[in-house]
XYZ file of C-alpha atoms in Angstrom:
321
model
C 10.024 -1.865 14.246
C 6.416 -1.169 13.786
C 3.638 -3.797 12.575
C 0.632 -2.305 10.616
C -2.386 -3.930 9.256
C -3.573 -4.044 5.270
C -7.127 -2.579 4.701
C -7.615 -4.131 1.572
C -10.159 -1.747 -0.467
C -10.443 -4.588 -3.232
C -12.088 -6.939 -0.330
C -14.251 -5.351 1.650
C -16.823 -2.369 1.600
C -15.997 0.948 3.060
C -18.274 0.491 6.253
C -16.381 -3.002 6.795
C -13.192 -1.169 6.250
C -13.830 1.119 9.006
C -15.021 -1.423 11.312
C -11.577 -3.663 11.007
C -9.466 0.009 11.223
C -11.066 0.700 14.864
C -10.585 -3.069 15.631
C -7.015 -2.798 14.354
C -6.346 -0.113 16.859
C -8.071 -2.097 19.604
C -5.772 -5.094 18.872
C -2.309 -2.943 19.072
C -1.454 -2.639 15.501
C 0.604 0.601 14.902
C -0.752 1.604 11.783
C -3.376 0.710 9.028
C -2.481 0.952 5.586
C -5.258 1.393 2.770
C -4.992 0.585 -0.963
C -6.079 2.945 -3.189
C -7.585 1.280 -6.126
C -10.557 2.192 -8.668
C -10.920 -1.177 -9.702
C -10.481 -4.709 -7.509
C -7.642 -7.269 -8.855
C -10.301 -9.651 -9.148
C -13.874 -9.727 -9.700
C -14.630 -12.336 -6.945
C -13.391 -9.242 -4.482
C -16.104 -7.321 -5.685
C -15.182 -3.979 -4.203
C -13.195 -0.581 -4.475
C -14.266 2.026 -2.235
C -12.867 5.751 -2.563
C -10.094 5.487 -0.097
C -9.714 8.845 0.849
C -13.232 9.218 2.070
C -12.913 5.921 4.202
C -9.545 7.497 5.442
C -11.451 10.640 6.813
C -13.752 8.343 8.885
C -10.851 6.340 9.964
C -9.275 9.486 11.422
C -12.403 10.537 12.856
C -13.332 7.266 14.683
C -9.929 6.462 15.833
C -7.145 8.032 18.197
C -3.869 6.641 17.922
C -3.124 4.324 14.951
C -1.370 5.945 12.217
C -3.055 6.031 8.763
C -0.984 5.096 5.232
C -2.005 4.998 1.970
C -0.646 1.827 0.050
C -0.259 3.357 -2.308
C -1.564 6.199 -4.138
C -0.784 7.248 -7.779
C -0.243 11.071 -8.125
C 0.621 11.200 -11.643
C -2.422 9.792 -13.752
C -5.863 9.383 -12.166
C -5.166 11.957 -9.527
C -3.145 15.209 -10.465
C -0.508 15.857 -8.016
C -2.212 19.333 -7.169
C -5.251 17.110 -5.885
C -3.129 14.550 -3.939
C -1.082 17.218 -2.104
C -4.379 18.894 -1.079
C -5.763 15.854 0.143
C -2.792 14.575 2.322
C -2.476 17.788 3.687
C -6.113 17.775 4.680
C -5.673 14.325 6.134
C -2.693 15.089 8.176
C -4.929 17.725 9.764
C -8.030 15.659 10.420
C -5.582 13.112 12.106
C -3.498 15.124 14.090
C -0.286 14.086 12.603
C -1.213 10.250 12.239
C -1.199 10.184 8.125
C 1.796 9.113 6.188
C 1.277 9.399 1.975
C 2.235 6.172 0.263
C 2.826 6.681 -3.229
C 3.709 4.896 -6.497
C 4.058 4.916 -10.186
C 0.771 2.906 -10.484
C -0.859 0.511 -12.302
C -2.840 0.263 -15.433
C -5.744 -1.633 -13.705
C -6.280 1.565 -11.914
C -5.101 4.413 -14.063
C -6.107 3.586 -17.651
C -9.914 4.462 -16.621
C -9.038 8.324 -17.436
C -8.486 7.077 -21.144
C -5.213 8.917 -21.740
C -3.307 5.616 -22.308
C -0.908 3.911 -20.249
C 2.891 4.965 -21.141
C 5.727 2.688 -20.890
C 7.830 2.617 -17.567
C 10.317 5.360 -18.441
C 7.599 7.738 -18.904
C 5.806 6.633 -15.757
C 8.986 7.113 -13.772
C 9.619 10.533 -15.201
C 5.817 11.458 -14.315
C 6.045 10.196 -11.362
C 9.059 12.045 -10.304
C 7.451 15.346 -11.668
C 4.278 14.430 -9.461
C 6.717 14.216 -6.323
C 8.237 17.506 -7.277
C 4.907 19.475 -7.579
C 3.738 17.897 -3.968
C 6.803 19.045 -2.220
C 6.404 22.378 -3.731
C 2.770 22.870 -2.817
C 3.672 21.474 0.835
C 6.172 24.697 1.130
C 3.145 26.802 1.097
C 2.113 30.127 -0.890
C 1.216 30.115 -4.648
C 3.231 27.710 -6.860
C 3.424 27.297 -10.564
C 5.391 24.060 -12.451
C 6.283 23.379 -15.954
C 7.311 19.922 -16.446
C 7.577 17.718 -19.529
C 4.284 15.915 -18.648
C 2.754 17.846 -15.648
C 2.122 21.475 -15.125
C 0.809 23.655 -12.350
C -0.456 27.144 -12.536
C -1.103 29.503 -9.353
C -1.844 26.869 -7.149
C -1.900 27.066 -3.416
C -2.824 24.741 -0.347
C -4.466 26.794 2.023
C -4.712 24.201 4.841
C -1.227 22.898 5.585
C -0.016 20.829 8.848
C 2.674 22.076 11.222
C 4.795 19.285 9.438
C 3.976 17.813 5.946
C 3.124 14.051 5.934
C 6.130 11.530 5.784
C 6.025 10.220 1.971
C 6.656 6.776 1.534
C 7.699 6.091 -2.202
C 7.111 2.935 -3.697
C 9.979 0.881 -5.428
C 10.483 -2.336 -7.222
C 13.998 -1.592 -8.573
C 17.315 0.586 -8.667
C 15.215 3.759 -10.701
C 12.237 3.747 -8.559
C 14.838 3.316 -5.174
C 16.607 6.389 -6.054
C 13.488 8.488 -7.035
C 12.477 7.499 -2.946
C 15.867 8.435 -1.878
C 15.490 11.614 -3.455
C 12.265 12.590 -3.131
C 10.678 10.710 -0.376
C 10.929 10.391 3.194
C 10.654 6.332 3.143
C 10.352 3.424 0.690
C 7.514 1.250 0.321
C 7.694 -2.788 -1.450
C 5.499 -5.519 -1.940
C 8.910 -7.833 -2.396
C 11.121 -9.171 0.011
C 14.006 -7.935 -1.721
C 17.418 -6.710 0.305
C 18.371 -4.770 -2.858
C 15.419 -2.695 -3.308
C 16.328 -1.299 0.333
C 19.855 -1.431 -0.279
C 19.578 0.934 -3.397
C 17.547 3.201 -1.539
C 20.166 3.480 1.095
C 22.920 3.520 -1.135
C 20.960 6.264 -2.977
C 21.179 8.476 0.266
C 17.757 7.333 1.784
C 17.545 7.221 5.483
C 13.633 6.713 6.169
C 11.570 3.905 7.249
C 11.038 0.991 4.977
C 7.365 -0.380 4.403
C 6.395 -3.914 2.876
C 3.410 -6.126 2.912
C 3.796 -9.558 4.481
C 1.425 -11.938 2.781
C -0.725 -14.201 5.477
C -3.884 -16.072 5.289
C -5.609 -16.619 8.767
C -8.095 -19.314 9.255
C -8.353 -22.349 12.145
C -7.344 -25.040 9.035
C -4.244 -24.457 6.915
C -6.475 -25.640 3.818
C -9.186 -22.892 4.594
C -6.969 -20.311 4.850
C -5.060 -21.473 1.534
C -8.431 -21.842 -0.612
C -9.465 -18.369 0.592
C -6.239 -16.827 -0.579
C -6.470 -18.890 -3.816
C -9.609 -17.491 -4.402
C -9.122 -14.030 -3.660
C -5.497 -13.181 -3.546
C -3.729 -15.134 -6.358
C -2.933 -12.074 -8.444
C -0.153 -11.165 -5.698
C 2.076 -14.178 -7.105
C 1.862 -12.551 -10.757
C 4.821 -9.961 -9.704
C 4.980 -6.189 -10.149
C 5.744 -6.622 -13.905
C 2.732 -7.943 -14.691
C 0.727 -6.486 -11.790
C 1.423 -2.936 -13.240
C 0.197 -3.627 -16.839
C -3.314 -5.475 -17.184
C -6.004 -3.497 -17.502
C -8.958 -5.206 -15.715
C -9.760 -7.867 -13.228
C -10.892 -10.201 -16.500
C -7.140 -9.938 -17.289
C -5.915 -11.153 -13.995
C -8.451 -13.988 -13.916
C -6.545 -15.048 -17.067
C -2.929 -14.461 -15.587
C -3.674 -16.550 -12.676
C -5.688 -19.200 -13.959
C -2.921 -21.899 -13.352
C -1.825 -20.479 -9.579
C -2.069 -23.577 -7.369
C -3.003 -24.112 -3.969
C 0.718 -25.390 -3.230
C 2.023 -21.784 -4.750
C -0.230 -19.762 -2.235
C 1.197 -21.905 0.487
C 4.802 -21.277 -0.106
C 4.420 -17.541 -0.387
C 1.344 -17.157 2.352
C 1.500 -17.955 6.300
C -1.798 -20.036 6.012
C -3.512 -21.293 8.852
C -2.949 -20.119 12.726
C 0.637 -21.015 13.313
C 2.341 -17.969 14.671
C 5.716 -19.494 13.998
C 4.881 -19.755 10.058
C 4.046 -16.024 10.425
C 7.463 -15.528 12.065
C 8.868 -17.739 8.976
C 7.330 -15.360 6.268
C 7.838 -12.076 8.037
C 11.628 -12.800 8.857
C 12.871 -12.204 5.270
C 11.232 -8.670 5.342
C 12.856 -7.878 8.512
C 16.036 -9.020 7.373
C 16.155 -7.237 3.971
C 15.843 -4.010 5.987
C 12.220 -3.212 6.195
C 11.245 -1.989 9.496
C 7.460 -1.229 8.922
C 5.761 -4.698 8.362
C 2.106 -4.489 7.137
C 0.378 -7.793 7.779
C -1.873 -8.645 4.548
C -4.716 -11.155 5.606
C -6.090 -13.108 2.723
C -8.186 -15.664 5.192
C -11.874 -15.851 5.222
C -12.075 -14.144 8.936
C -10.627 -10.793 9.352
C -11.959 -10.739 12.979
C -10.502 -13.900 13.622
C -7.249 -12.714 12.236
C -7.263 -9.558 14.528
C -7.915 -11.643 17.488
C -4.862 -13.744 16.334
C -2.596 -11.064 16.199
C -3.705 -9.177 19.429
C -3.278 -12.358 21.714
C 0.493 -12.750 20.831
C 1.692 -12.014 17.109
C 2.147 -8.214 17.187
C 4.203 -8.647 20.317
C 6.450 -11.588 19.262
C 7.093 -9.693 15.470
C 8.635 -6.767 17.275
C 10.638 -8.665 19.939
C 12.032 -11.290 17.447
C 12.523 -9.119 14.157
C 13.126 -5.771 15.692
C 16.744 -6.218 15.545
């Protein structure tokens, strides 16, 4: 069992993200996971720095902690050739501490290039082609690829690490679980559904399972819940909604009726480690062994101190199996 800390690019500016990553390493986290967005989920969040620049700065300012993208879409806004190059460079500058988390994307971030947002079947097909291109380029040498949706012509990544980064593939159902098993080294999810990991294992996947655990730390449960309601209520919409809405204003409308009691049911609100364990346990029971703590509370420093004092060790002891 490894415990990670979520760096929310939608919630904080780039310098603050770097500070949080350094503090997370000092607190004893095994890895930090950073979202890769063009837009925030909600306008109130107010940020969306370029993830790859921030990751490079974090690599230079840390020594031990792993760095994970959670997740990058390599088939729309980025061409997979660019992602393959970026990930290889990150693996080198971090001295092997980088994990490439990838997914088929959300309209929120990918529609900005003006090529439209395809239906889910096409998204999965494009995603599969993108992963094949990344794998091909990581083999070295000049490579070409002719797919239905994506192409590659005489491309070579010159700076390759001794071993390619671990490739964790986001999954939410049977189709994406199969892609993760066939082309990835691990699986990534945001829901504690046992069938996601089970489908991955049944399709032959043997790697680690990453999952985001919703928490909101504050001195009082009410303060924590109010912060999560204001900034993180989008997380209750479910993946089918999250992948389809184009802009923060649409998420504002879609979450207008989310209540504080809905937040309390989903998030571990307040400063009670027992509640944190209660919320995290279903993820561990579902088979995930890389738990990412996503703090929706108003005080990231307080949350990091809380984790350093007790929570990380307890999660590993009591959920590590």
